[in-house]
PDB file of C-alpha atoms in Angstrom:
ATOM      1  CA  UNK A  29      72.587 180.185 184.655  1.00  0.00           C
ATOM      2  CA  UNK A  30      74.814 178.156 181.611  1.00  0.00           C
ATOM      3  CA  UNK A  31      76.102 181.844 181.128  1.00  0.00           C
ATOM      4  CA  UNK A  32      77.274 182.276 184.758  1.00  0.00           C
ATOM      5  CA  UNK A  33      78.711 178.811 184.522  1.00  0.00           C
ATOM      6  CA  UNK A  34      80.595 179.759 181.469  1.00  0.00           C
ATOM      7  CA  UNK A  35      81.643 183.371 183.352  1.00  0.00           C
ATOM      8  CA  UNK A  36      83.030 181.441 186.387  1.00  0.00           C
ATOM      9  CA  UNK A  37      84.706 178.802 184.004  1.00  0.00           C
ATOM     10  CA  UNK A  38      86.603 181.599 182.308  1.00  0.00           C
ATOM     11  CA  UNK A  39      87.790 183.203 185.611  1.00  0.00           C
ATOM     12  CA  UNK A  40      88.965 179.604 186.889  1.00  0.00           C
ATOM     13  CA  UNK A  41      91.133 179.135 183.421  1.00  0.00           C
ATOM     14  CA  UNK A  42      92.709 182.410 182.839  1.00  0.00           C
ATOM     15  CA  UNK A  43      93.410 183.137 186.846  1.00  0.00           C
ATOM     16  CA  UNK A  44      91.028 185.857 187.053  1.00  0.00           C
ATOM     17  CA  UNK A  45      89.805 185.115 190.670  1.00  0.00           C
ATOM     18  CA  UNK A  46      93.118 183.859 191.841  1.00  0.00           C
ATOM     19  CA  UNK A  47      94.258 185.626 194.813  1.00  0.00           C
ATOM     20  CA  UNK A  48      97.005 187.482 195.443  1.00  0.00           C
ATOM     21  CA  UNK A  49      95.928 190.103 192.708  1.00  0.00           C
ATOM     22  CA  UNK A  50      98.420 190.925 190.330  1.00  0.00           C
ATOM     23  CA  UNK A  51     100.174 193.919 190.915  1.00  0.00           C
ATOM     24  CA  UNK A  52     100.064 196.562 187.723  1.00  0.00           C
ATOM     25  CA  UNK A  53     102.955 197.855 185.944  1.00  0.00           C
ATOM     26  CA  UNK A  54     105.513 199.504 187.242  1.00  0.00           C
ATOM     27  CA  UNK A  55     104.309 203.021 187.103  1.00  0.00           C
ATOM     28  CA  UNK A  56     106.811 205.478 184.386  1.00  0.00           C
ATOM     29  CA  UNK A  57     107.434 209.050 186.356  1.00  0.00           C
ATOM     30  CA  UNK A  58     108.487 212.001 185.149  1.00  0.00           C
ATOM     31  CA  UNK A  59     110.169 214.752 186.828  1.00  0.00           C
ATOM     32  CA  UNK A  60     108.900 217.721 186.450  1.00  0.00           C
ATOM     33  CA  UNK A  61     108.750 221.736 188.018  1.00  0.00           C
ATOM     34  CA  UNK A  62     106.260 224.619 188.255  1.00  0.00           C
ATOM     35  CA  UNK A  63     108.119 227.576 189.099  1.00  0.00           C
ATOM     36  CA  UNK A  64     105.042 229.749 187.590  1.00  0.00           C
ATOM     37  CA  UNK A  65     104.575 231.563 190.543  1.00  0.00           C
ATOM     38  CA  UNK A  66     107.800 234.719 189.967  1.00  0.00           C
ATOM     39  CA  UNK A  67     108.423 234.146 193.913  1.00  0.00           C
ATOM     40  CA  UNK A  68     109.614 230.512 192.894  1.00  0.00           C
ATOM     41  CA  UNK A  69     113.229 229.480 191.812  1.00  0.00           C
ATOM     42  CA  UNK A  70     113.358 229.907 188.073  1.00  0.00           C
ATOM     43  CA  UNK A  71     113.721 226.272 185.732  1.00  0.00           C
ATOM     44  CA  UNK A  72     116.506 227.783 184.632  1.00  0.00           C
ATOM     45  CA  UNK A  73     118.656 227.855 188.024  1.00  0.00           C
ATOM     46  CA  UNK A  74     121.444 225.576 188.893  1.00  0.00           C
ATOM     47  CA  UNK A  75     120.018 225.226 192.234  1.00  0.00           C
ATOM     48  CA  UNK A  76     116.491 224.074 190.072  1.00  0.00           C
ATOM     49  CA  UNK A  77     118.515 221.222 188.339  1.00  0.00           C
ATOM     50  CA  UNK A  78     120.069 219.779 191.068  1.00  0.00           C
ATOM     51  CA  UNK A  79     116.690 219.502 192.900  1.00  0.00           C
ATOM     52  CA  UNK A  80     115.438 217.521 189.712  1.00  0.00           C
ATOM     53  CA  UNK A  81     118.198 215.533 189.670  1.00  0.00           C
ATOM     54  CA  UNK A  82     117.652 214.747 193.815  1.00  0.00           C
ATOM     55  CA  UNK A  83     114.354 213.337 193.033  1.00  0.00           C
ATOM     56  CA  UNK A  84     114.986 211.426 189.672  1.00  0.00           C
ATOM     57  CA  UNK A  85     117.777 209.646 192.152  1.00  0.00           C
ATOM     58  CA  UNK A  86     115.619 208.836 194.996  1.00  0.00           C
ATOM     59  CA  UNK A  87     112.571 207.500 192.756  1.00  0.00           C
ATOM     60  CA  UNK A  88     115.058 205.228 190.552  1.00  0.00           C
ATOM     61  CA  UNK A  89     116.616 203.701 193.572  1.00  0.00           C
ATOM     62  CA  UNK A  90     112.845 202.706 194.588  1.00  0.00           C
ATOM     63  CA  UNK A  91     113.346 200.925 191.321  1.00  0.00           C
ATOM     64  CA  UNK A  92     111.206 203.083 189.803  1.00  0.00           C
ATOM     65  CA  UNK A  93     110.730 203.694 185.775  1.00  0.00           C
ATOM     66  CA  UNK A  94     112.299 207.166 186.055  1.00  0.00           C
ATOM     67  CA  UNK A  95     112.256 209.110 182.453  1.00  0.00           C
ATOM     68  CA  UNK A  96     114.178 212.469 181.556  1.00  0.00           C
ATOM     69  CA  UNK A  97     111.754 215.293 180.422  1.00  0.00           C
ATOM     70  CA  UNK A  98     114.524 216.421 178.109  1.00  0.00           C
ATOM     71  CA  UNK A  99     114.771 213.322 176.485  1.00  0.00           C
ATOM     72  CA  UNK A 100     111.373 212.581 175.761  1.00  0.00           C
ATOM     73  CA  UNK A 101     110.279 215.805 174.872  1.00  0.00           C
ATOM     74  CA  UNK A 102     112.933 216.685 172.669  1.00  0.00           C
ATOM     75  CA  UNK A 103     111.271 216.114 169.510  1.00  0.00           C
ATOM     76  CA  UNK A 104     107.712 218.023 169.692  1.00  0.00           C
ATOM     77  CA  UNK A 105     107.733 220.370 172.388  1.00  0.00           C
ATOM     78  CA  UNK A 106     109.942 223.906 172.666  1.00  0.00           C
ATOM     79  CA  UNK A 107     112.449 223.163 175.016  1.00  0.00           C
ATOM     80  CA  UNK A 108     114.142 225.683 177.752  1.00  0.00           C
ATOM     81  CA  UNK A 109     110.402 227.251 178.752  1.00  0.00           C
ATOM     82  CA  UNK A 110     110.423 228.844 181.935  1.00  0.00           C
ATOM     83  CA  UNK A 111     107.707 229.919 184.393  1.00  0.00           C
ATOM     84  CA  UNK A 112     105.523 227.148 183.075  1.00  0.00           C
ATOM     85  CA  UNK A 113     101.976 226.478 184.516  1.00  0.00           C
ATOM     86  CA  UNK A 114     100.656 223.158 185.972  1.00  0.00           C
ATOM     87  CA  UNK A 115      98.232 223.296 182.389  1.00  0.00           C
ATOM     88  CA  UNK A 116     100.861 222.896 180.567  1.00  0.00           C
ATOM     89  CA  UNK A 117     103.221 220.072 183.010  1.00  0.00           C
ATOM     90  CA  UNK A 118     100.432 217.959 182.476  1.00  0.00           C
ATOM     91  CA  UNK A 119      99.886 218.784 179.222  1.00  0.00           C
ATOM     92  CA  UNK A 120     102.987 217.661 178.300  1.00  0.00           C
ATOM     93  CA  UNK A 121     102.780 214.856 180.355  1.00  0.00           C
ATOM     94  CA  UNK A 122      99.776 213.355 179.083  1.00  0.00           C
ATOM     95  CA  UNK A 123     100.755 213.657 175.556  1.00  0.00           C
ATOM     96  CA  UNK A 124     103.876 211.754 175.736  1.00  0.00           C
ATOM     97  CA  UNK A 125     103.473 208.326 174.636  1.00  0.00           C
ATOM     98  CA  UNK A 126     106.635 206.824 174.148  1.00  0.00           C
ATOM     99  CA  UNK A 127     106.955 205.966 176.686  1.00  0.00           C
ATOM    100  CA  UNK A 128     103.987 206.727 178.147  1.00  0.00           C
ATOM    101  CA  UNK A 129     103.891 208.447 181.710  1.00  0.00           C
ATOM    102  CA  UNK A 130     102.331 207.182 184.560  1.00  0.00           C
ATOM    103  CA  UNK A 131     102.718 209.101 187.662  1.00  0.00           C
ATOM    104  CA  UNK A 132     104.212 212.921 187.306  1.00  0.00           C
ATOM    105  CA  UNK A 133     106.014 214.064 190.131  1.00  0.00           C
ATOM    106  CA  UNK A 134     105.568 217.780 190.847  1.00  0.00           C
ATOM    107  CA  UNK A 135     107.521 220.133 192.980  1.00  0.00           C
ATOM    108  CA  UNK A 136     107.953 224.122 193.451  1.00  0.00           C
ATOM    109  CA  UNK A 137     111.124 225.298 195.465  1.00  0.00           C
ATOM    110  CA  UNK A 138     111.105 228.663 197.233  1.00  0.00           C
ATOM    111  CA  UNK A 139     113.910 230.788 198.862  1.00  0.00           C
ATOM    112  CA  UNK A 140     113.296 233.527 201.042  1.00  0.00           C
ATOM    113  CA  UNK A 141     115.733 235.933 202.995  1.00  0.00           C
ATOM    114  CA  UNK A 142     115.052 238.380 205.918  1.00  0.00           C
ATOM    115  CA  UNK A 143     118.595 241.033 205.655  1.00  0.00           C
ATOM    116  CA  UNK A 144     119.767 242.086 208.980  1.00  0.00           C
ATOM    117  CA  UNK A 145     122.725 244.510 209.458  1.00  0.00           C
ATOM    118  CA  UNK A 146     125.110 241.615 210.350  1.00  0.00           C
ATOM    119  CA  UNK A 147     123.703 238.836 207.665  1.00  0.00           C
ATOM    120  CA  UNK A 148     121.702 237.591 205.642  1.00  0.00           C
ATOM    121  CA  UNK A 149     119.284 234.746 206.797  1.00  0.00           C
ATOM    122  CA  UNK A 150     117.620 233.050 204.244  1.00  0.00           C
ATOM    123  CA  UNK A 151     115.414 229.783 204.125  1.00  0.00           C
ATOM    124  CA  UNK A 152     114.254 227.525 202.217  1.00  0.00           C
ATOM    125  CA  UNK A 153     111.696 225.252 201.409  1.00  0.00           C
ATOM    126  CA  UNK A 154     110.432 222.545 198.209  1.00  0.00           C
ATOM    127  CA  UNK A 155     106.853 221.585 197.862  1.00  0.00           C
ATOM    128  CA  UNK A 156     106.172 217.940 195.681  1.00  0.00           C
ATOM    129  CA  UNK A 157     102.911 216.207 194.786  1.00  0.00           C
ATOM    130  CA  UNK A 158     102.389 212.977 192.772  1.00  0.00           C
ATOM    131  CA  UNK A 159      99.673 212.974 189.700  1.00  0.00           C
ATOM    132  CA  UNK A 160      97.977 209.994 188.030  1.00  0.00           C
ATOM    133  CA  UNK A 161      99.110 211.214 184.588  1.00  0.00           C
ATOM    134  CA  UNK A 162      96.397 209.080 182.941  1.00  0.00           C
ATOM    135  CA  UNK A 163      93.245 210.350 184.960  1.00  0.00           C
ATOM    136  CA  UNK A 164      94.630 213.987 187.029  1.00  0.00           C
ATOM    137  CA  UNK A 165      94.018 211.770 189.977  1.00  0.00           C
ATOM    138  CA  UNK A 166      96.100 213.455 192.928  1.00  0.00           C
ATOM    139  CA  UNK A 167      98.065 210.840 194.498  1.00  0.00           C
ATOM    140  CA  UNK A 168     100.124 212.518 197.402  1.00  0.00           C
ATOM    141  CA  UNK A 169     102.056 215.084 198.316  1.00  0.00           C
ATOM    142  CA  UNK A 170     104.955 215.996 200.867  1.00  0.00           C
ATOM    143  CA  UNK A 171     107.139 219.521 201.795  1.00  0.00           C
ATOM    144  CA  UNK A 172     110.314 220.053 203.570  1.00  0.00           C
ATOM    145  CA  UNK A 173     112.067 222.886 204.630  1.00  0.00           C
ATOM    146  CA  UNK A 174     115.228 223.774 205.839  1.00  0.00           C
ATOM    147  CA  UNK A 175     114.500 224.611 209.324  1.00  0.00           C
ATOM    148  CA  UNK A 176     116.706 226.729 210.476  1.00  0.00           C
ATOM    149  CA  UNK A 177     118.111 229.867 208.886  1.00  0.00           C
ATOM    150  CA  UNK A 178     121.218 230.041 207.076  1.00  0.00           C
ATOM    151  CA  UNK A 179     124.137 232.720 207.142  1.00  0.00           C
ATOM    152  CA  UNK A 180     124.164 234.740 203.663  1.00  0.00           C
ATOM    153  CA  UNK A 181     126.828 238.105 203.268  1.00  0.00           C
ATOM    154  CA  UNK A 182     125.240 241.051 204.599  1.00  0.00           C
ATOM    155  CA  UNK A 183     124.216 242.311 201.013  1.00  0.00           C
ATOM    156  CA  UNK A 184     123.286 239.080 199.271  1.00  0.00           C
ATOM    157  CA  UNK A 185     121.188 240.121 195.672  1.00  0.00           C
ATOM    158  CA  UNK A 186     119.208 236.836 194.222  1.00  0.00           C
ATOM    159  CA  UNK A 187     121.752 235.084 192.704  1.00  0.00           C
ATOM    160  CA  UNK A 188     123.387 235.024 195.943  1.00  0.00           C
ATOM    161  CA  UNK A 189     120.509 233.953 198.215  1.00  0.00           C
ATOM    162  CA  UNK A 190     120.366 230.966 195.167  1.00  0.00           C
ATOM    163  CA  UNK A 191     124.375 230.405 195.476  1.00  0.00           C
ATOM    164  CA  UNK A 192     123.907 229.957 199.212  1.00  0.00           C
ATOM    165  CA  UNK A 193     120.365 227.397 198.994  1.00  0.00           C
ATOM    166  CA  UNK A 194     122.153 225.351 196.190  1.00  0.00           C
ATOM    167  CA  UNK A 195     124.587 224.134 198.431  1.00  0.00           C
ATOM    168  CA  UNK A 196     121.530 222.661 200.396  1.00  0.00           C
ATOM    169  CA  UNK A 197     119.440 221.946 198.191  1.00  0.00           C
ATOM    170  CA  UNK A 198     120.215 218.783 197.659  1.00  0.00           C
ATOM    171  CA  UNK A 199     119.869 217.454 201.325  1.00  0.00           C
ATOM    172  CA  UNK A 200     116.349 218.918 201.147  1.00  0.00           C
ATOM    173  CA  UNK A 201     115.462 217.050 197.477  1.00  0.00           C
ATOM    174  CA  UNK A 202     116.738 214.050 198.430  1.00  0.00           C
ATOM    175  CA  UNK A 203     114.713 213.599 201.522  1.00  0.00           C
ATOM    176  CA  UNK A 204     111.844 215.196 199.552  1.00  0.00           C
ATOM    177  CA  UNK A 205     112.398 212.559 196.941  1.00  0.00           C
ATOM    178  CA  UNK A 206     112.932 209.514 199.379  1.00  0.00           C
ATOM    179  CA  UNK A 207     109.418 210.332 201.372  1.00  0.00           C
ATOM    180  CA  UNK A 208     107.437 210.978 198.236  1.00  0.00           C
ATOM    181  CA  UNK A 209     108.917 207.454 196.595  1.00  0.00           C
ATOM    182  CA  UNK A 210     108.345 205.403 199.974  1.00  0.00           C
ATOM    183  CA  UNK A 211     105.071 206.550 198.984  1.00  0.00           C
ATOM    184  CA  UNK A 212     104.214 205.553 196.120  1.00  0.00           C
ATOM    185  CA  UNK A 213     106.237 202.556 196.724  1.00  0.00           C
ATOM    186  CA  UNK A 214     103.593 201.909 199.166  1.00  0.00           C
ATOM    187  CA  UNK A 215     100.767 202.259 196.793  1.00  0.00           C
ATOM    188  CA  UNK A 216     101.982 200.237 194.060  1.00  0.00           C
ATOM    189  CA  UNK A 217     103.371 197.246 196.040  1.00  0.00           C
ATOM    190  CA  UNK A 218     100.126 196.822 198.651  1.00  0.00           C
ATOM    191  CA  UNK A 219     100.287 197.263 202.524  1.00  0.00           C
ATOM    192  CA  UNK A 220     100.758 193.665 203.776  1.00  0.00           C
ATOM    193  CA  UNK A 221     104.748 193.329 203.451  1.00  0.00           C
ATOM    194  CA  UNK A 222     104.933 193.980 207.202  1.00  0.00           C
ATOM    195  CA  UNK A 223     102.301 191.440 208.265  1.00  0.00           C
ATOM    196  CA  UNK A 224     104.373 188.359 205.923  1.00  0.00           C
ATOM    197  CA  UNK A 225     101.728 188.523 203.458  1.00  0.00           C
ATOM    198  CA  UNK A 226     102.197 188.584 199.365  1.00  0.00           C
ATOM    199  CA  UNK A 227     102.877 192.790 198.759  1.00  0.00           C
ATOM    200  CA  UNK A 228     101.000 192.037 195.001  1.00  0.00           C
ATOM    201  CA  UNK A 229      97.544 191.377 197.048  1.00  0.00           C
ATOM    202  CA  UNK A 230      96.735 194.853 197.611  1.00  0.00           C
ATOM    203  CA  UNK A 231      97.786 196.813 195.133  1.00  0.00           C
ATOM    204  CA  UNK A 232      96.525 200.196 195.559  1.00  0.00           C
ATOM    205  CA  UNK A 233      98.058 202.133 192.676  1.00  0.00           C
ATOM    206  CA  UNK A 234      94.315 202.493 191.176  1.00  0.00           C
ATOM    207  CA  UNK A 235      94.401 203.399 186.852  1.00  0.00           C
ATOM    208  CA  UNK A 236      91.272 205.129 185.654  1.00  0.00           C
ATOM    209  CA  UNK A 237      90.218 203.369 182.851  1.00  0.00           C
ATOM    210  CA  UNK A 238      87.766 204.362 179.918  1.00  0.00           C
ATOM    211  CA  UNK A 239      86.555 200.998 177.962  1.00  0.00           C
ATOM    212  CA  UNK A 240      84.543 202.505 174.856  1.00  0.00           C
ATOM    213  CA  UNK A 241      82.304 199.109 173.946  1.00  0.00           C
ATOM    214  CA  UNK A 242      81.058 200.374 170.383  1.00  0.00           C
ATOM    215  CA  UNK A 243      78.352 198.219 168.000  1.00  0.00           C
ATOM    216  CA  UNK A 244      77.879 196.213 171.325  1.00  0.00           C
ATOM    217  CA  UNK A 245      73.731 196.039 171.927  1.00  0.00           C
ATOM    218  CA  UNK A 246      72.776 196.323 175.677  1.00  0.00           C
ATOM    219  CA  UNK A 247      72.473 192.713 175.879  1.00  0.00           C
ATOM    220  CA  UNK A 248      75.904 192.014 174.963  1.00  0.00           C
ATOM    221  CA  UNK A 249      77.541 194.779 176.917  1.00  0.00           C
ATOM    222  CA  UNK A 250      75.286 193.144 180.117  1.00  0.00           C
ATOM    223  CA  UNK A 251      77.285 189.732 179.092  1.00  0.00           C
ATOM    224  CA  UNK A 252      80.454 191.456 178.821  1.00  0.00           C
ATOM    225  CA  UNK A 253      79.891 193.192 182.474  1.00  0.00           C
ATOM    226  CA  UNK A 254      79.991 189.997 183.775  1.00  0.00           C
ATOM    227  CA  UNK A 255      83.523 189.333 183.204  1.00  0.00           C
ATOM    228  CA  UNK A 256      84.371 193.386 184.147  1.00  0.00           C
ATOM    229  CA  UNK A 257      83.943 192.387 187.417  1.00  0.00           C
ATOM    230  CA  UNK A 258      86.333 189.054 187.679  1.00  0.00           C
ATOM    231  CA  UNK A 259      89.321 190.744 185.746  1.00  0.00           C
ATOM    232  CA  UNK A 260      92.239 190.811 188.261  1.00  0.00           C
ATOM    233  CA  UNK A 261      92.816 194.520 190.341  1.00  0.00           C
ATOM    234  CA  UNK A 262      88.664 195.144 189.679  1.00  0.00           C
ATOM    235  CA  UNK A 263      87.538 198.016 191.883  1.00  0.00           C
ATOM    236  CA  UNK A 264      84.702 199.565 190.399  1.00  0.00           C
ATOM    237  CA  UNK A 265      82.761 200.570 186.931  1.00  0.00           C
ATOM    238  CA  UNK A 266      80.119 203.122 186.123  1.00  0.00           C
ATOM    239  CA  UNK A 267      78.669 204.087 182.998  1.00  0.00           C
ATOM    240  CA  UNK A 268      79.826 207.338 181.313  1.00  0.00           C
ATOM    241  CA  UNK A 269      77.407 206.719 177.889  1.00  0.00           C
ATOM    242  CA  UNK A 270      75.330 204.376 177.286  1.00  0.00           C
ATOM    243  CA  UNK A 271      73.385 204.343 173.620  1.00  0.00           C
ATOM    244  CA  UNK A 272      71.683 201.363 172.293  1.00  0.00           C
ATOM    245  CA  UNK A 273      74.968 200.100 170.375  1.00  0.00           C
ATOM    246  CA  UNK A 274      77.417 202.011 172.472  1.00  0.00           C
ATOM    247  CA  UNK A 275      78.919 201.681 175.596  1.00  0.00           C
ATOM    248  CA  UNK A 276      81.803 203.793 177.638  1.00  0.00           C
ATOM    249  CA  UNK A 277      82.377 203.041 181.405  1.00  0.00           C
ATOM    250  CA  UNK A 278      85.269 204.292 183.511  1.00  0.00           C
ATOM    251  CA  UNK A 279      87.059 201.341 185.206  1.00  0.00           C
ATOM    252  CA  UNK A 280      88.684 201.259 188.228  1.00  0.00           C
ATOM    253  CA  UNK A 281      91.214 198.988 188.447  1.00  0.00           C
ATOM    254  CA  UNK A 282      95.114 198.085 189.516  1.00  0.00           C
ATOM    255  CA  UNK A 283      95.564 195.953 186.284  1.00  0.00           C
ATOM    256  CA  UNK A 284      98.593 196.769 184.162  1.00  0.00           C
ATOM    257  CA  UNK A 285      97.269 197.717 180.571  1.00  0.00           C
ATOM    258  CA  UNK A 286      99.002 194.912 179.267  1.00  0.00           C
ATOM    259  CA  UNK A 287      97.269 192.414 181.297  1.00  0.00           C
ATOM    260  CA  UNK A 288      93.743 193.836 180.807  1.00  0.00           C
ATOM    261  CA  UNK A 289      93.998 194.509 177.228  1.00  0.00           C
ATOM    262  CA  UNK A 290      95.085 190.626 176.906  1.00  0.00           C
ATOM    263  CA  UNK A 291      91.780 190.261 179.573  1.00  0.00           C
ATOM    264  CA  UNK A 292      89.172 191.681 177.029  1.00  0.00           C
ATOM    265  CA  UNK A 293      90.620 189.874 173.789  1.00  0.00           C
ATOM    266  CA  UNK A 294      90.512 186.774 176.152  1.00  0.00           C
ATOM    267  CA  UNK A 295      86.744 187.783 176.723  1.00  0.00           C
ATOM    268  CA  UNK A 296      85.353 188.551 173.538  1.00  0.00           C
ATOM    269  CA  UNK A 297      86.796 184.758 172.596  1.00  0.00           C
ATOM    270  CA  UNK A 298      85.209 183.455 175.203  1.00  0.00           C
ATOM    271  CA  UNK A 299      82.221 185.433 174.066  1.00  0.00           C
ATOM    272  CA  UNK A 300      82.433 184.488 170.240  1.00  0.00           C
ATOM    273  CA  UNK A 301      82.181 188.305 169.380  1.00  0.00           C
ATOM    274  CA  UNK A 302      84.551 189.223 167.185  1.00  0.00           C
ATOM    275  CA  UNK A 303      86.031 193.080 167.390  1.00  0.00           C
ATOM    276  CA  UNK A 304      89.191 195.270 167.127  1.00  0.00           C
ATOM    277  CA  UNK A 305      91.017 196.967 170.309  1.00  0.00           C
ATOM    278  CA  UNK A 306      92.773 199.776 170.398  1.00  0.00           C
ATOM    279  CA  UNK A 307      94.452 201.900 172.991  1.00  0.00           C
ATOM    280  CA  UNK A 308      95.441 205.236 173.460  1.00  0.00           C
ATOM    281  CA  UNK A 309      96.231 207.379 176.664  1.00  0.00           C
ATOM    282  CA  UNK A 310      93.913 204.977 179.427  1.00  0.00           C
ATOM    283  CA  UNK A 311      90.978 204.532 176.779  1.00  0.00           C
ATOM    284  CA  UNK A 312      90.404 201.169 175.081  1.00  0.00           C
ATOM    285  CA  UNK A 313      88.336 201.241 171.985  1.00  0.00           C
ATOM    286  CA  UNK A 314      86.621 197.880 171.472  1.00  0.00           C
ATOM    287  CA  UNK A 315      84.627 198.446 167.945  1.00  0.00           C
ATOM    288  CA  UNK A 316      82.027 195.143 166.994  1.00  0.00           C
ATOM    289  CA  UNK A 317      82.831 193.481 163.785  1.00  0.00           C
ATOM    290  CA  UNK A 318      79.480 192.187 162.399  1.00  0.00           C
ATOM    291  CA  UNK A 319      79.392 190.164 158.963  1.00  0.00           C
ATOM    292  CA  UNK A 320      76.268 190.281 156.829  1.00  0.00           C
ATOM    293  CA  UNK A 321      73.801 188.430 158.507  1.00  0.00           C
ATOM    294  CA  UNK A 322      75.039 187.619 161.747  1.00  0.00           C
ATOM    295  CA  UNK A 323      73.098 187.638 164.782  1.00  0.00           C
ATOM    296  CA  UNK A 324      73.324 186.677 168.080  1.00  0.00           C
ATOM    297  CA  UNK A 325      72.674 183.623 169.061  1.00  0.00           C
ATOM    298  CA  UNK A 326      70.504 182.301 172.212  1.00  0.00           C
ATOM    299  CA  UNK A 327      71.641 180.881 174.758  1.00  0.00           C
ATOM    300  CA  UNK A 328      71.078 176.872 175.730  1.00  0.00           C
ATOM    301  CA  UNK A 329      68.502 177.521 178.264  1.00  0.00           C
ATOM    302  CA  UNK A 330      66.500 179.382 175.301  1.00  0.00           C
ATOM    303  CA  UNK A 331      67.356 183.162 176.095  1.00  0.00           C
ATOM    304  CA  UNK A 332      68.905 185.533 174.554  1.00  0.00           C
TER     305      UNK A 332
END
C-alpha cells in the first residue's frame, strides 16, 4: 500500500495523470515511391518527381516535419535506384536516424492508354499509404484517379502517354497529398477539435515501443509496471521476454520519445535504482547498475 501511495505521489508531481494527454512529437515523413512493379511510372520520370514534390507540399503545409530522401540519404545509400521494392523503402527508412523518420508516405503512380484510330485516351491513377516507420504499423491509405480520359496524338509511344499525364499529375498529387495529410493530421492531433475540446486529449498517433528492462529481478520490473501504466499517452504493454533479470515489453503509447525517456529516468529516481538508458530506432535499453553488495531494500510495511 506505502508503494501505491508513493506510485500515485509520483503521477500527481510529474503530471502523469493530468488530463488532456500530451500529444507526441510531431511525426518526421519521408517521401518516398515504389515503382517496382515495370507497369508503374519509373523513379526516374519527370512526371515521378513532380508527384513527390505534390505530396512533400501538401504534408508541410499540414505543418508537418517533411524530410528530402535525397538529402538524408546522400551519405550511405546508392542514390538514383530505380524499380525499388517496398523491402528496401523501408529499409531505408528505418535506418535513417538523423533525423529519424516517423511516418513514410508511400505511393505508386500508373498510366494506362487504350489507342483508337482518332486518339489516344490514356488515364491515370496514384496509389499512397502511410507506414509507422518505427513498428511497419500501416496507418492509412488513399487513391485517386483521373476520371475521365484524356486526348493523347493518335500514335503516342511511352514517353508520350508520360508527357501528356505530367501535365496532370500534379492536380492528382496534390489532392492525393492533401487527403492523406488531413489524415494523419487527424491522428496526431486527436478527434475532439470539432466538439471545443483540447485536440492533445486524444492523440491517436500510437508509437510501438520496445522497453528492454535488463539486471531488473521480477520484483523490481513488477514495481516499475506500476508507473508503465500512469506515463502520459499509455495504451497498452505486454511482455515480449521475460527471464529472471530481464525484461522486454512492447509499449503502446502516444508519448513523444523525449517525454518518455525523461518518464523512466524520472522513475528509476523515484525508485532509487540506479541504471543507464539508451535509445535506438523505438527500443529503450534500461541496463541495472548494481555496486558490490547492494540489495534491495524492503519496503516500510516489511515486504519486499
Amino acid at each position: 500500500m506505502h508503494h501505491l501511495f508513493k506510485t500515485l505521489a509520483f503521477a500527481l508531481t510529474f503530471g502523469l495523470l493530468s488530463v488532456p494527454v500530451y500529444a507526441a512529437d510531431n511525426p518526421n515523413l519521408l517521401v518516398m515511391g515504389e515503382d517496382a512493379d515495370e507497369d508503374s511510372v519509373p523513379r526516374n520520370s519527370r512526371v515521378f518527381k513532380r508527384v513527390v514534390y505534390a505530396l512533400q507540399g501538401q504534408m508541410n503545409y499540414y505543418s508537418f516535419d517533411v524530410y528530402d530522401e535525397t538529402y538524408v540519404t546522400m551519405d550511405n545509400f546508392t542514390q538514383g535506384r530505380v524499380r525499388r521494392s517496398d523491402g528496401e523503402l523501408f529499409d531505408i527508412a528505418r535506418s535513417v536516424k538523423r533525423p529519424p523518420i516517423d511516418v513514410v508516405v508511400v505511393f505508386t503512380m500508373y498510366a494506362s492508354a487504350q489507342q483508337q484510330e482518332h486518339t489516344t485516351k490514356v488515364k491515370a491513377r496514384i496509389t499512397g499509404r502511410m507506414i509507422n516507420a518505427k513498428s511497419g504499423k500501416f496507418i492509412d491509405t488513399f487513391e485517386v484517379d483521373s476520371g475521365q480520359f484524356w486526348n493523347a496524338p493518335t500514335e503516342c509511344s511511352r514517353e508520350c502517354i508520360l508527357e501528356v499525364v505530367g501535365d496532370k499529375a500534379k492536380i492528382l498529387a496534390d489532392e492525393l497529398g492533401a487527403v492523406l495529410a488531413e489524415k494523419l493530421d487527424w491522428l496526431v492531433e486527436g478527434h475532439m477539435a470539432e466538439n471545443g475540446q483540447d485536440r492533445s486529449a486524444t492523440n491517436d498517433m500510437i508509437t510501438d515501443y520496445y522497453l528492454v528492462f535488463d539486471g531488473f529481478s521480477a520484483e523490481d520490473f513488477m514495481d516499475i509496471e506500476e508507473y508503465l501504466v500512469i506515463f502520459s499517452g499509455y495504451k497498452s504493454h505486454r511482455p515480449t521476454e521475460q527471464r529472471h533479470t530481464r525484461s522486454e515489453v512492447l509499449y503502446r503509447s502516444s508519448i513523444g520519445t523525449a517525454k518518455l525517456s525523461r518518464n523512466l529516468k524520472k522513475m528509476l529516481g523515484e525508485l532509487d535504482m540506479r541504471a543507464t538508458t539508451t535509445f535506438e530506432g523505438n527500443t529503450f535499453t534500461i541496463k541495472r547498475i548494481l555496486r558490490r553488495g547492494e540489495k534491495r531494500k524492503p519496503t516500510e510495511d516489511g515486504g519486499w
